Amino acid sequence: MNAFRTPEDLWERLPASRHPASRPSADAPHAVVVGSGFGGLAAAVRLAAKGWRVTVLEKLDAPGGRAYVHHQNGHVFDAGPTIITVPFLFEELWALAGKKLGDDIELRPLDPFYRIRFADGDHFDYSGDPVKMRAEVRRISPGDAAGYERFMAEADHCYRLGFEALGAKAFDTVADLVKASPAILKMRGWRSLHAMVASHLQHPKLRMAMSLQSLLIGGNPFSVTCIYSLINALERQYGVHWAVGGTGRLVQGLVGLLQGQGGVLRCKAEVRRIEVDRGRATGVTLASGERIAADIVVSNADTAWTYRHLIEPQHRRHWSNRRIDKGRYSMSLFVWYFGTSRQYADVPHHMMLLGPRYKELLKDIFRRHKLADDFSLYLHRPTASDPSMAPAGRDTFYALAPVPHLDSGTDWAAQAEPFRQAIAALLERTVLPGFQQHLSASLVTTPQDFHDRLLSFKGAAFGLEPLLLQSAWFRPHNRSEDVEGLYMVGASTHPGAGVPGVLMSAKALDSVVPDAPTYAKTHAHARQR
């Protein structure tokens, strides 16, 4: 996969049948995509490139899903994903639409990728520069230098087997699992990520610095499979980037590609039900009562929510309510978006502020489902790289805290403000002294918002937790196990969360959905029903 190095390479490698052509004909098969997150928009672009007529339906008033954009008092807040890796996955989409990513989007590489600040004030600058990384490791623990090299070698091994070989493969049958089993065994995927890191590194700070990456995809380092060490290798391979103008610019770019292909995006169009006739998806019904016919339906909505709330129980032998309820779900997030009327030049673009507890805090979040008094934060300051995200002379931030999903029973209507104040107090006494007197914008998102606004089951931000037995074939399939003509993309299906993961889910969709002419020939009778 990493052979795709330039837009020109991508174009040359596209089969002739996938080279951008005229818009789909009026009688071409129709695909309805539910949700306009990165996964849904990527799926829509890929389907349009295969000759499908595509309609994307979005509940919110603007596209993006978790990558929605908030605006307040001149500040631009990317609601969700901000760490962009693996640019070639975007380059592929632009090439499929006959365009070049660089003509629309500037991806600016970051150095360091992020700063990890420990509770004692010490920090680790995590970057893609091998020399700098070795120096940081030796500064904290000279005796771990050789162990770090062993860890990165094993992470590279997991990247090759897990990302390159399996990431874009739809696990459709048991045979697919059997074929992948040797690779999983080679990676010793039954180990947790933290256990793998600890087998190479002794210092607790280095163990935290090399294992916390799984939290970016909703996984507890102490229980997520070690296969996800591939994130460390992936970041080193492709770097960490910022889309100038914000992540929302990538969303706008994908919408532009789709519309240029003849696709349609409809906002304020919440899907209330996926229609099923004789075991096959035939379209959707909106909250307004409008019915939209489709040959296939692709859900970019949370998979648990899709099965639990959009498909009637009699059509779900595999994903029954009981099975959905028994799943182990990822944590949720509390996010405080705020702006300041002055700038804080010593705060980098990405910073993780770790609290006094690591393992026990994660146990509170993932296992006990308890909102603890302490927390760790991801602090995002996009104005460090891109002044356009705030008015002149100001800063834009968000502070994100992993918290339990709604099984915690937390009354977020009552707890949101005290929790925000606790975050503000921590920032005030650490990296942003005196900042509260300079606040110029403020809004929050809670787990209840993930449930009510983004329709995430239990308010979990990343779907099922990426445990070994909830990954690959064990994760909700890209092609529905229950309903013919229903497909899944996004964070809660295979391969999982994170921008690369959701883009890869759309790529996996390519392997199970035929091009439009082939579909029209093989499903002629179904289309006449």
mmCIF file of C-alpha atoms in Angstrom, residues 64-190:
data_model
loop_
_atom_site.group_PDB
_atom_site.id
_atom_site.type_symbol
_atom_site.label_atom_id
_atom_site.label_comp_id
_atom_site.label_asym_id
_atom_site.label_seq_id
_atom_site.Cartn_x
_atom_site.Cartn_y
_atom_site.Cartn_z
ATOM 1 C CA GLY A 64 -18.642 15.952 8.830
ATOM 2 C CA GLY A 65 -20.283 13.873 11.553
ATOM 3 C CA ARG A 66 -17.660 13.675 14.287
ATOM 4 C CA ALA A 67 -15.575 15.980 12.061
ATOM 5 C CA TYR A 68 -18.202 18.726 12.293
ATOM 6 C CA VAL A 69 -16.920 22.307 12.618
ATOM 7 C CA HIS A 70 -18.095 24.784 15.268
ATOM 8 C CA HIS A 71 -17.722 28.551 14.909
ATOM 9 C CA GLN A 72 -17.884 31.054 17.751
ATOM 10 C CA ASN A 73 -16.696 34.685 17.917
ATOM 11 C CA GLY A 74 -14.302 34.200 15.006
ATOM 12 C CA HIS A 75 -12.792 30.993 16.396
ATOM 13 C CA VAL A 76 -12.930 27.830 14.268
ATOM 14 C CA PHE A 77 -13.234 24.589 16.250
ATOM 15 C CA ASP A 78 -12.747 21.215 14.601
ATOM 16 C CA ALA A 79 -15.128 19.087 16.645
ATOM 17 C CA GLY A 80 -13.318 15.796 16.360
ATOM 18 C CA PRO A 81 -10.317 14.360 14.505
ATOM 19 C CA THR A 82 -7.341 16.680 14.279
ATOM 20 C CA ILE A 83 -4.391 14.297 13.786
ATOM 21 C CA ILE A 84 -4.054 13.536 10.074
ATOM 22 C CA THR A 85 -1.797 10.667 9.019
ATOM 23 C CA VAL A 86 -1.465 8.526 5.860
ATOM 24 C CA PRO A 87 -2.060 11.290 3.280
ATOM 25 C CA PHE A 88 -2.118 8.773 0.421
ATOM 26 C CA LEU A 89 -5.572 7.618 1.541
ATOM 27 C CA PHE A 90 -6.862 11.116 0.764
ATOM 28 C CA GLU A 91 -4.765 11.276 -2.404
ATOM 29 C CA GLU A 92 -6.481 8.090 -3.617
ATOM 30 C CA LEU A 93 -9.907 9.685 -3.220
ATOM 31 C CA TRP A 94 -8.914 12.831 -5.085
ATOM 32 C CA ALA A 95 -7.392 10.700 -7.867
ATOM 33 C CA LEU A 96 -10.611 8.678 -8.165
ATOM 34 C CA ALA A 97 -12.424 11.951 -8.838
ATOM 35 C CA GLY A 98 -9.829 13.055 -11.389
ATOM 36 C CA LYS A 99 -8.216 15.643 -9.156
ATOM 37 C CA LYS A 100 -5.107 16.158 -7.031
ATOM 38 C CA LEU A 101 -5.277 16.607 -3.302
ATOM 39 C CA GLY A 102 -2.608 19.305 -3.354
ATOM 40 C CA ASP A 103 -4.751 21.509 -5.601
ATOM 41 C CA ASP A 104 -7.406 21.748 -2.863
ATOM 42 C CA ILE A 105 -5.738 20.971 0.466
ATOM 43 C CA GLU A 106 -2.439 21.925 2.070
ATOM 44 C CA LEU A 107 -1.269 19.279 4.518
ATOM 45 C CA ARG A 108 1.387 20.764 6.775
ATOM 46 C CA PRO A 109 3.717 18.271 8.540
ATOM 47 C CA LEU A 110 4.163 18.793 12.285
ATOM 48 C CA ASP A 111 7.338 18.449 14.327
ATOM 49 C CA PRO A 112 6.992 17.228 16.990
ATOM 50 C CA PHE A 113 3.874 15.194 16.347
ATOM 51 C CA TYR A 114 2.770 15.899 19.916
ATOM 52 C CA ARG A 115 4.201 16.672 23.331
ATOM 53 C CA ILE A 116 3.438 14.271 26.179
ATOM 54 C CA ARG A 117 3.490 16.120 29.509
ATOM 55 C CA PHE A 118 3.715 13.961 32.616
ATOM 56 C CA ALA A 119 2.119 14.788 35.962
ATOM 57 C CA ASP A 120 5.495 15.876 37.426
ATOM 58 C CA GLY A 121 5.958 18.499 34.684
ATOM 59 C CA ASP A 122 8.507 16.526 32.662
ATOM 60 C CA HIS A 123 7.673 15.995 29.007
ATOM 61 C CA PHE A 124 8.451 13.805 26.000
ATOM 62 C CA ASP A 125 8.390 15.313 22.501
ATOM 63 C CA TYR A 126 7.116 12.526 20.224
ATOM 64 C CA SER A 127 8.242 12.970 16.620
ATOM 65 C CA GLY A 128 9.084 11.113 13.421
ATOM 66 C CA ASP A 129 12.773 11.974 13.644
ATOM 67 C CA PRO A 130 14.643 8.809 14.734
ATOM 68 C CA VAL A 131 17.575 10.823 16.104
ATOM 69 C CA LYS A 132 15.347 13.071 18.218
ATOM 70 C CA MET A 133 13.288 10.119 19.449
ATOM 71 C CA ARG A 134 16.375 8.181 20.540
ATOM 72 C CA ALA A 135 17.641 11.265 22.351
ATOM 73 C CA GLU A 136 14.320 11.680 24.171
ATOM 74 C CA VAL A 137 14.329 8.011 25.213
ATOM 75 C CA ARG A 138 17.928 8.237 26.486
ATOM 76 C CA ARG A 139 17.167 11.475 28.356
ATOM 77 C CA ILE A 140 14.407 9.760 30.336
ATOM 78 C CA SER A 141 15.952 6.291 30.649
ATOM 79 C CA PRO A 142 19.355 5.498 29.093
ATOM 80 C CA GLY A 143 18.895 1.837 29.902
ATOM 81 C CA ASP A 144 15.819 1.641 27.652
ATOM 82 C CA ALA A 145 17.596 2.692 24.442
ATOM 83 C CA ALA A 146 17.950 -0.858 23.100
ATOM 84 C CA GLY A 147 14.417 -1.762 24.209
ATOM 85 C CA TYR A 148 13.029 1.193 22.290
ATOM 86 C CA GLU A 149 14.662 -0.103 19.093
ATOM 87 C CA ARG A 150 13.139 -3.544 19.695
ATOM 88 C CA PHE A 151 9.714 -2.021 20.308
ATOM 89 C CA MET A 152 9.782 0.003 17.102
ATOM 90 C CA ALA A 153 10.913 -3.052 15.128
ATOM 91 C CA GLU A 154 7.956 -5.021 16.475
ATOM 92 C CA ALA A 155 5.596 -2.109 15.788
ATOM 93 C CA ASP A 156 6.873 -2.025 12.197
ATOM 94 C CA HIS A 157 6.148 -5.765 11.981
ATOM 95 C CA CYS A 158 2.562 -5.180 13.170
ATOM 96 C CA TYR A 159 2.194 -2.338 10.684
ATOM 97 C CA ARG A 160 3.169 -4.560 7.762
ATOM 98 C CA LEU A 161 0.938 -7.445 8.819
ATOM 99 C CA GLY A 162 -1.934 -5.490 10.349
ATOM 100 C CA PHE A 163 -2.250 -2.318 8.276
ATOM 101 C CA GLU A 164 -0.739 -3.088 4.904
ATOM 102 C CA ALA A 165 -1.977 -6.674 4.615
ATOM 103 C CA LEU A 166 -5.291 -6.616 6.486
ATOM 104 C CA GLY A 167 -6.450 -2.991 6.914
ATOM 105 C CA ALA A 168 -8.388 -2.653 3.649
ATOM 106 C CA LYS A 169 -9.600 -6.258 3.552
ATOM 107 C CA ALA A 170 -13.277 -6.784 4.316
ATOM 108 C CA PHE A 171 -13.589 -9.683 6.752
ATOM 109 C CA ASP A 172 -16.658 -11.147 5.089
ATOM 110 C CA THR A 173 -16.524 -14.854 5.922
ATOM 111 C CA VAL A 174 -14.934 -17.279 8.350
ATOM 112 C CA ALA A 175 -12.521 -18.128 5.532
ATOM 113 C CA ASP A 176 -11.249 -14.550 5.656
ATOM 114 C CA LEU A 177 -10.542 -14.983 9.367
ATOM 115 C CA VAL A 178 -8.758 -18.283 8.748
ATOM 116 C CA LYS A 179 -6.566 -16.654 6.084
ATOM 117 C CA ALA A 180 -5.691 -13.805 8.453
ATOM 118 C CA SER A 181 -5.026 -16.039 11.471
ATOM 119 C CA PRO A 182 -1.345 -16.713 10.665
ATOM 120 C CA ALA A 183 -0.669 -12.963 10.592
ATOM 121 C CA ILE A 184 -2.512 -12.466 13.897
ATOM 122 C CA LEU A 185 -0.486 -15.299 15.433
ATOM 123 C CA LYS A 186 2.766 -13.810 14.128
ATOM 124 C CA MET A 187 1.870 -10.542 15.821
ATOM 125 C CA ARG A 188 0.908 -12.415 19.023
ATOM 126 C CA GLY A 189 -2.267 -10.382 18.929
ATOM 127 C CA TRP A 190 -3.606 -11.896 22.171
#
